[in-house]
Amino acid sequence: MRKIIAAINMTLDGFCDHTAVVPDETMHQHYADLLRSADITLYGRKTYQLMEYWKSVVENPTGDRQTDEFAIAMDRIPKVVFSHTLETVDWDSARIAERGLQDEVLSLKEQAGRDILVGSRSVIIELINLRLVDELQIMVHPVIAGSGLPLFEMIHDRKDLTLVKTKTFDFGAVILYYKLKEK
């Protein structure tokens, strides 16, 4: 059975705000490797629309190897988008979810293949509440944003986690790898 890996960036004060963090080449390399290790990625509408930026980088490379490799990895991986408002997507590797989140994810988990990556705050929160996340990877950036979307907003009840490893980046970010404990 495939694993659900939820990966997200967060500031030290607990906010998910892509504009508050400054990616470097090692961060892009890390996420490109993560995308290549999975078969599919899941997004909510807002994150999906942010990720569409990477289509333009594939069409017009930046010249920075890690950034361009990340764009290629993002372009290639199949994407499932969960949205109540989007009716179509124009990225060849993307599709709108055909079922509700729980049913779609349970169906994907049962299929043969590699891991399923989740990169959208709203979808991560819902999957944590459904106890469907196998691994939570939080990249904590050395930034205090002061405001934004809290990562763990709307979690319904206590969730205990086990820290399984960490990874430190030269630019000061740390990834915390957690497994969710069974209830």
Coordinates of N, CA and C in Angstrom, one line a residue:
M1 N 0.8 -1.2 0.0 CA 0.0 0.0 0.0 C 0.9 1.2 0.0
R2 N 0.5 2.2 -0.8 CA 1.3 3.5 -0.9 C 1.1 4.3 0.4
K3 N 2.2 5.1 0.7 CA 2.2 6.0 1.8 C 1.7 7.4 1.4
I4 N 1.1 8.1 2.3 CA 0.7 9.5 2.1 C 1.8 10.3 2.8
I5 N 2.5 11.1 2.0 CA 3.5 12.0 2.6 C 3.1 13.4 2.5
A6 N 2.9 14.1 3.6 CA 2.5 15.5 3.6 C 3.7 16.3 3.8
A7 N 4.0 17.2 2.9 CA 5.2 18.0 3.0 C 4.8 19.5 2.9
I8 N 5.3 20.3 3.8 CA 4.9 21.7 3.8 C 6.0 22.6 4.4
N9 N 6.0 23.8 4.0 CA 6.9 24.8 4.6 C 6.2 25.7 5.6
M10 N 7.0 26.0 6.7 CA 6.4 26.8 7.8 C 7.4 27.7 8.4
T11 N 7.0 28.9 8.8 CA 7.8 29.8 9.5 C 8.0 29.4 11.0
L12 N 8.9 29.9 11.7 CA 9.1 29.6 13.1 C 7.9 29.8 13.9
D13 N 7.1 30.8 13.5 CA 5.9 31.1 14.3 C 4.7 30.4 13.8
G14 N 4.9 29.3 13.0 CA 3.8 28.4 12.6 C 2.9 28.8 11.5
F15 N 3.4 29.7 10.6 CA 2.6 30.1 9.5 C 3.1 29.5 8.2
C16 N 2.1 29.2 7.3 CA 2.4 28.7 6.0 C 2.2 29.9 5.0
D17 N 3.3 30.4 4.6 CA 3.3 31.6 3.7 C 4.5 31.5 2.8
H18 N 4.3 31.1 1.5 CA 5.4 30.9 0.6 C 6.1 32.2 0.3
T19 N 5.5 33.4 0.5 CA 6.2 34.6 0.3 C 7.1 35.0 1.5
A20 N 7.0 34.3 2.6 CA 7.8 34.6 3.8 C 9.2 33.9 3.8
V21 N 9.3 32.9 2.9 CA 10.5 32.1 2.9 C 11.2 32.3 1.6
V22 N 12.6 32.2 1.6 CA 13.4 32.5 0.4 C 14.0 31.1 0.1
P23 N 13.5 30.5 -1.0 CA 14.1 29.2 -1.4 C 15.5 29.4 -1.9
D24 N 16.4 28.4 -1.6 CA 17.7 28.4 -2.3 C 17.8 27.1 -3.1
E25 N 19.0 26.9 -3.7 CA 19.1 25.8 -4.6 C 19.0 24.5 -3.9
T26 N 19.4 24.4 -2.6 CA 19.3 23.1 -1.9 C 17.9 22.8 -1.6
M27 N 17.1 23.8 -1.3 CA 15.7 23.6 -1.1 C 15.0 23.1 -2.3
H28 N 15.3 23.7 -3.5 CA 14.7 23.3 -4.7 C 15.1 21.8 -5.1
Q29 N 16.4 21.5 -4.8 CA 16.9 20.2 -5.1 C 16.2 19.2 -4.2
H30 N 16.0 19.5 -2.9 CA 15.3 18.6 -2.0 C 13.9 18.3 -2.5
Y31 N 13.1 19.3 -2.9 CA 11.7 19.1 -3.3 C 11.7 18.5 -4.7
A32 N 12.6 18.7 -5.5 CA 12.6 18.0 -6.8 C 12.8 16.5 -6.6
D33 N 13.8 16.2 -5.7 CA 14.0 14.8 -5.4 C 12.7 14.1 -4.8
L34 N 12.0 14.9 -3.9 CA 10.8 14.4 -3.3 C 9.7 14.1 -4.3
L35 N 9.6 15.1 -5.3 CA 8.6 14.9 -6.4 C 9.0 13.7 -7.2
R36 N 10.2 13.5 -7.5 CA 10.6 12.3 -8.3 C 10.4 11.0 -7.6
S37 N 10.4 11.0 -6.3 CA 10.2 9.8 -5.5 C 8.7 9.4 -5.4
A38 N 7.8 10.2 -5.8 CA 6.4 10.0 -5.7 C 5.8 9.7 -7.1
D39 N 4.6 9.2 -7.1 CA 3.9 8.9 -8.3 C 2.8 10.0 -8.6
I40 N 2.4 10.7 -7.6 CA 1.3 11.6 -7.7 C 1.4 12.6 -6.6
T41 N 0.8 13.8 -6.8 CA 0.8 14.8 -5.8 C -0.6 15.4 -5.7
L42 N -1.1 15.8 -4.5 CA -2.4 16.3 -4.3 C -2.4 17.7 -3.9
Y43 N -3.2 18.5 -4.4 CA -3.3 19.9 -4.1 C -4.7 20.4 -4.0
G44 N -4.9 21.4 -3.2 CA -6.1 22.2 -3.2 C -6.0 23.2 -4.3
R45 N -7.1 24.0 -4.5 CA -7.2 24.9 -5.6 C -6.1 26.0 -5.5
K46 N -6.0 26.6 -4.3 CA -5.1 27.8 -4.2 C -3.6 27.3 -4.4
T47 N -3.2 26.2 -3.8 CA -1.8 25.8 -4.0 C -1.6 25.4 -5.4
Y48 N -2.5 24.7 -6.0 CA -2.4 24.3 -7.4 C -2.2 25.5 -8.3
Q49 N -3.0 26.5 -8.1 CA -2.8 27.7 -8.9 C -1.5 28.4 -8.7
L50 N -0.9 28.4 -7.5 CA 0.4 28.9 -7.2 C 1.4 28.0 -8.0
M51 N 1.3 26.7 -8.0 CA 2.2 25.8 -8.6 C 2.2 25.9 -10.1
E52 N 1.1 26.5 -10.7 CA 1.1 26.6 -12.1 C 2.2 27.5 -12.6
Y53 N 2.8 28.3 -11.8 CA 4.0 29.2 -12.1 C 5.1 28.3 -12.7
W54 N 5.2 27.1 -12.3 CA 6.4 26.3 -12.7 C 6.2 25.8 -14.2
K55 N 5.0 25.9 -14.7 CA 4.9 25.6 -16.2 C 5.6 26.7 -17.0
S56 N 5.6 27.9 -16.5 CA 6.3 29.0 -17.3 C 7.8 28.8 -17.2
V57 N 8.3 28.2 -16.1 CA 9.7 28.0 -15.9 C 10.2 26.9 -16.8
V58 N 9.3 25.9 -17.0 CA 9.7 24.8 -18.0 C 9.8 25.4 -19.4
E59 N 8.8 26.3 -19.7 CA 8.8 26.9 -21.1 C 10.0 27.9 -21.2
N60 N 10.4 28.6 -20.2 CA 11.4 29.6 -20.2 C 12.3 29.4 -19.0
P61 N 13.3 28.4 -19.1 CA 14.2 28.1 -18.0 C 14.9 29.3 -17.5
T62 N 15.2 29.3 -16.2 CA 15.9 30.4 -15.5 C 17.4 30.4 -15.7
G63 N 17.9 29.2 -16.0 CA 19.4 29.0 -16.1 C 20.0 28.5 -14.8
D64 N 19.2 28.5 -13.7 CA 19.6 28.0 -12.4 C 19.2 26.5 -12.5
R65 N 20.2 25.6 -12.4 CA 20.0 24.2 -12.6 C 18.9 23.6 -11.6
Q66 N 19.1 23.9 -10.3 CA 18.1 23.3 -9.3 C 16.7 23.8 -9.5
T67 N 16.6 25.1 -9.8 CA 15.3 25.7 -10.0 C 14.6 25.1 -11.3
D68 N 15.4 25.0 -12.3 CA 14.9 24.4 -13.6 C 14.5 22.9 -13.4
E69 N 15.4 22.2 -12.7 CA 15.1 20.7 -12.4 C 13.8 20.6 -11.6
F70 N 13.6 21.5 -10.6 CA 12.4 21.5 -9.8 C 11.2 21.7 -10.7
A71 N 11.3 22.7 -11.6 CA 10.2 23.0 -12.5 C 9.8 21.7 -13.4
I72 N 10.9 21.0 -13.9 CA 10.6 19.9 -14.7 C 10.0 18.8 -13.9
A73 N 10.5 18.5 -12.6 CA 9.9 17.5 -11.8 C 8.4 17.9 -11.4
M74 N 8.1 19.2 -11.2 CA 6.8 19.6 -10.9 C 5.9 19.4 -12.1
D75 N 6.4 19.7 -13.3 CA 5.6 19.6 -14.5 C 5.3 18.1 -14.8
R76 N 6.2 17.2 -14.5 CA 6.0 15.8 -14.9 C 5.1 15.0 -14.0
I77 N 5.1 15.4 -12.7 CA 4.3 14.5 -11.8 C 2.8 14.7 -12.0
P78 N 2.1 13.6 -12.0 CA 0.6 13.8 -12.1 C 0.1 14.5 -10.8
K79 N -0.9 15.4 -11.0 CA -1.5 16.2 -9.9 C -3.0 16.0 -9.9
V80 N -3.5 15.8 -8.7 CA -4.9 15.7 -8.5 C -5.3 17.0 -7.7
V81 N -6.3 17.7 -8.2 CA -6.7 19.0 -7.6 C -8.0 18.8 -6.9
F82 N -8.1 19.2 -5.7 CA -9.4 19.2 -5.0 C -9.9 20.6 -4.9
S83 N -11.1 20.8 -5.5 CA -11.6 22.2 -5.6 C -13.1 22.1 -5.7
H84 N -13.8 23.0 -5.1 CA -15.3 23.2 -5.3 C -15.6 24.2 -6.3
T85 N -14.6 24.9 -6.8 CA -14.8 26.0 -7.8 C -14.2 25.8 -9.1
L86 N -13.1 25.1 -9.2 CA -12.4 24.8 -10.5 C -13.2 23.7 -11.2
E87 N -13.5 24.0 -12.5 CA -14.1 22.9 -13.3 C -13.2 22.2 -14.2
T88 N -12.1 23.0 -14.6 CA -11.1 22.4 -15.5 C -9.7 22.9 -15.0
V89 N -8.7 22.1 -15.5 CA -7.3 22.6 -15.3 C -6.7 22.5 -16.7
D90 N -5.7 23.3 -16.9 CA -5.0 23.4 -18.2 C -3.6 22.9 -18.2
W91 N -3.2 22.1 -17.2 CA -1.9 21.6 -17.1 C -2.1 20.1 -17.5
D92 N -1.3 19.6 -18.5 CA -1.5 18.3 -19.0 C -1.3 17.2 -17.9
S93 N -0.5 17.5 -16.9 CA -0.3 16.5 -15.9 C -1.2 16.6 -14.7
A94 N -2.3 17.4 -14.8 CA -3.2 17.6 -13.7 C -4.6 17.2 -14.1
R95 N -5.4 16.9 -13.0 CA -6.8 16.6 -13.2 C -7.6 17.0 -12.0
I96 N -8.8 17.3 -12.1 CA -9.7 17.6 -11.0 C -10.1 16.3 -10.3
A97 N -10.1 16.2 -9.0 CA -10.5 15.0 -8.3 C -11.9 14.6 -8.7
E98 N -12.1 13.3 -8.9 CA -13.4 12.8 -9.3 C -14.3 12.5 -8.2
R99 N -13.8 12.3 -7.0 CA -14.5 12.0 -5.8 C -14.1 12.9 -4.7
G100 N -14.8 12.7 -3.5 CA -14.4 13.5 -2.3 C -13.0 13.1 -1.9
L101 N -12.4 13.9 -1.0 CA -11.0 13.7 -0.6 C -10.8 12.3 0.0
Q102 N -11.6 11.9 0.9 CA -11.3 10.6 1.6 C -11.4 9.5 0.6
D103 N -12.5 9.5 -0.2 CA -12.7 8.4 -1.2 C -11.5 8.4 -2.2
E104 N -11.2 9.5 -2.7 CA -10.1 9.6 -3.7 C -8.8 9.1 -3.2
V105 N -8.4 9.5 -2.0 CA -7.2 9.2 -1.3 C -7.1 7.7 -1.0
L106 N -8.2 7.2 -0.5 CA -8.3 5.7 -0.2 C -8.1 4.9 -1.4
S107 N -8.7 5.3 -2.5 CA -8.6 4.6 -3.8 C -7.1 4.7 -4.3
L108 N -6.5 5.9 -4.2 CA -5.1 6.0 -4.6 C -4.2 5.2 -3.8
K109 N -4.4 5.1 -2.5 CA -3.5 4.3 -1.6 C -3.5 2.9 -1.9
E110 N -4.7 2.4 -2.4 CA -4.8 0.9 -2.7 C -4.1 0.5 -4.0
Q111 N -3.9 1.5 -4.9 CA -3.2 1.2 -6.2 C -1.7 1.0 -6.0
A112 N -1.2 0.2 -6.8 CA 0.2 -0.1 -6.8 C 1.0 1.2 -7.2
G113 N 2.1 1.4 -6.7 CA 2.9 2.5 -7.0 C 3.7 3.1 -5.9
R114 N 4.4 4.2 -6.2 CA 5.2 4.9 -5.1 C 4.3 5.8 -4.3
D115 N 5.0 6.6 -3.4 CA 4.3 7.4 -2.5 C 3.4 8.4 -3.1
I116 N 2.4 8.9 -2.4 CA 1.5 10.0 -2.8 C 1.9 11.2 -1.9
L117 N 2.3 12.3 -2.6 CA 2.8 13.5 -2.0 C 1.6 14.5 -1.9
V118 N 1.5 15.1 -0.7 CA 0.5 16.2 -0.5 C 1.2 17.5 -0.2
G119 N 0.9 18.5 -1.0 CA 1.7 19.7 -0.8 C 0.8 21.0 -0.6
S120 N -0.4 20.8 -0.1 CA -1.3 21.8 0.1 C -1.8 21.9 1.5
R121 N -1.7 23.0 2.2 CA -2.1 23.2 3.6 C -3.5 22.6 3.9
S122 N -4.5 23.1 3.1 CA -5.9 22.7 3.4 C -6.1 21.2 3.2
V123 N -5.4 20.6 2.2 CA -5.6 19.1 2.0 C -4.8 18.4 3.1
I124 N -3.7 18.9 3.6 CA -2.9 18.2 4.7 C -3.8 18.3 5.9
I125 N -4.4 19.4 6.2 CA -5.2 19.5 7.4 C -6.4 18.5 7.4
E126 N -7.0 18.4 6.3 CA -8.1 17.4 6.1 C -7.7 16.0 6.3
L127 N -6.5 15.7 5.7 CA -6.0 14.3 5.7 C -5.5 14.0 7.1
I128 N -5.0 14.9 7.9 CA -4.6 14.7 9.3 C -5.8 14.4 10.1
N129 N -6.9 15.2 9.9 CA -8.1 14.9 10.6 C -8.7 13.5 10.3
L130 N -8.5 13.1 9.0 CA -9.0 11.8 8.6 C -8.1 10.6 9.0
R131 N -6.9 11.0 9.6 CA -5.9 10.1 10.0 C -5.3 9.3 8.8
L132 N -5.2 10.0 7.7 CA -4.7 9.3 6.5 C -3.3 9.7 6.1
V133 N -2.6 10.5 6.9 CA -1.2 10.9 6.7 C -0.3 9.9 7.3
D134 N 0.6 9.3 6.5 CA 1.6 8.4 7.0 C 2.8 9.1 7.5
E135 N 3.2 10.2 6.8 CA 4.4 10.9 7.2 C 4.2 12.4 7.0
L136 N 4.5 13.2 8.0 CA 4.4 14.6 7.9 C 5.8 15.2 7.9
Q137 N 6.1 15.9 6.8 CA 7.4 16.6 6.7 C 7.2 18.1 6.8
I138 N 7.7 18.7 7.8 CA 7.6 20.1 8.0 C 8.9 20.8 7.9
M139 N 9.1 21.6 6.8 CA 10.3 22.4 6.7 C 10.1 23.7 7.5
V140 N 10.8 23.8 8.6 CA 10.7 25.0 9.4 C 11.8 26.0 9.0
H141 N 11.4 27.2 8.5 CA 12.3 28.2 8.1 C 12.7 29.2 9.2
P142 N 13.9 29.7 9.2 CA 14.3 30.7 10.2 C 13.8 32.1 9.9
V143 N 12.4 32.1 10.0 CA 11.7 33.4 9.7 C 10.6 33.5 10.7
I144 N 10.4 34.7 11.3 CA 9.2 34.9 12.0 C 8.3 35.8 11.2
A145 N 7.2 35.3 10.7 CA 6.4 36.0 9.7 C 5.4 37.0 10.4
G146 N 5.0 36.7 11.6 CA 4.1 37.6 12.3 C 2.6 37.5 12.0
S147 N 2.3 36.9 10.8 CA 0.9 36.7 10.5 C 0.9 35.7 9.3
G148 N -0.2 35.2 9.0 CA -0.4 34.3 7.8 C -1.4 33.2 8.2
L149 N -1.4 32.2 7.4 CA -2.2 31.0 7.7 C -1.5 30.0 8.6
P150 N -2.1 29.8 9.8 CA -1.5 28.8 10.7 C -1.6 27.4 10.1
L151 N -0.5 26.7 10.3 CA -0.5 25.3 9.7 C -1.5 24.4 10.3
F152 N -1.6 24.5 11.6 CA -2.5 23.5 12.3 C -3.9 24.0 12.7
E153 N -4.3 25.0 12.0 CA -5.6 25.5 12.2 C -6.6 24.5 11.7
M154 N -7.7 24.3 12.4 CA -8.8 23.4 12.1 C -8.5 21.9 12.3
I155 N -7.5 21.6 13.1 CA -7.3 20.3 13.5 C -8.3 20.0 14.6
H156 N -9.1 18.9 14.4 CA -10.2 18.6 15.3 C -9.9 18.1 16.7
D157 N -8.9 17.3 16.8 CA -8.6 16.7 18.1 C -7.1 16.5 18.2
R158 N -6.6 16.1 19.3 CA -5.2 15.9 19.6 C -4.6 14.8 18.7
K159 N -3.5 15.2 18.1 CA -2.7 14.2 17.3 C -1.3 14.1 17.9
D160 N -0.9 12.9 18.2 CA 0.4 12.6 18.8 C 1.3 12.2 17.6
L161 N 2.5 12.7 17.6 CA 3.5 12.5 16.5 C 4.7 11.9 17.1
T162 N 5.4 11.1 16.3 CA 6.8 10.6 16.6 C 7.8 11.2 15.7
L163 N 8.8 11.8 16.2 CA 9.8 12.4 15.3 C 10.7 11.2 14.9
V164 N 10.8 11.0 13.6 CA 11.6 9.9 13.1 C 13.0 10.3 12.5
K165 N 13.1 11.6 12.1 CA 14.4 12.1 11.6 C 14.3 13.6 11.4
T166 N 15.5 14.2 11.2 CA 15.5 15.6 10.8 C 16.5 15.8 9.7
K167 N 16.4 16.9 9.0 CA 17.4 17.2 8.0 C 17.6 18.8 8.1
T168 N 18.9 19.2 8.2 CA 19.2 20.6 8.3 C 19.8 21.1 7.1
F169 N 19.4 22.3 6.7 CA 19.9 22.9 5.5 C 20.9 24.1 5.9
D170 N 21.9 24.4 5.0 CA 22.8 25.4 5.3 C 22.2 26.8 5.5
F171 N 21.0 27.0 4.8 CA 20.4 28.3 5.0 C 19.6 28.5 6.2
G172 N 19.6 27.4 7.1 CA 19.0 27.5 8.4 C 17.7 26.8 8.6
A173 N 17.1 26.3 7.5 CA 15.8 25.6 7.7 C 16.1 24.1 8.1
V174 N 15.1 23.6 8.8 CA 15.2 22.2 9.3 C 13.9 21.5 8.9
I175 N 14.1 20.3 8.3 CA 12.9 19.5 8.1 C 12.7 18.5 9.2
L176 N 11.5 18.5 9.8 CA 11.1 17.6 10.8 C 10.3 16.5 10.2
Y177 N 10.7 15.3 10.3 CA 9.9 14.1 9.7 C 9.2 13.4 10.9
Y178 N 7.9 13.4 10.8 CA 7.0 12.8 11.8 C 6.2 11.7 11.2
K179 N 5.9 10.7 12.1 CA 4.8 9.7 11.9 C 3.7 10.1 12.8
L180 N 2.5 9.9 12.4 CA 1.4 10.1 13.2 C 1.1 8.8 14.0
K181 N 1.0 9.0 15.3 CA 0.8 7.8 16.2 C -0.7 7.4 16.0
E182 N -0.9 6.1 16.1 CA -2.3 5.6 16.0 C -3.0 6.0 17.3
K183 N -4.3 6.1 17.2 CA -5.1 6.6 18.3 C -5.2 5.5 19.3

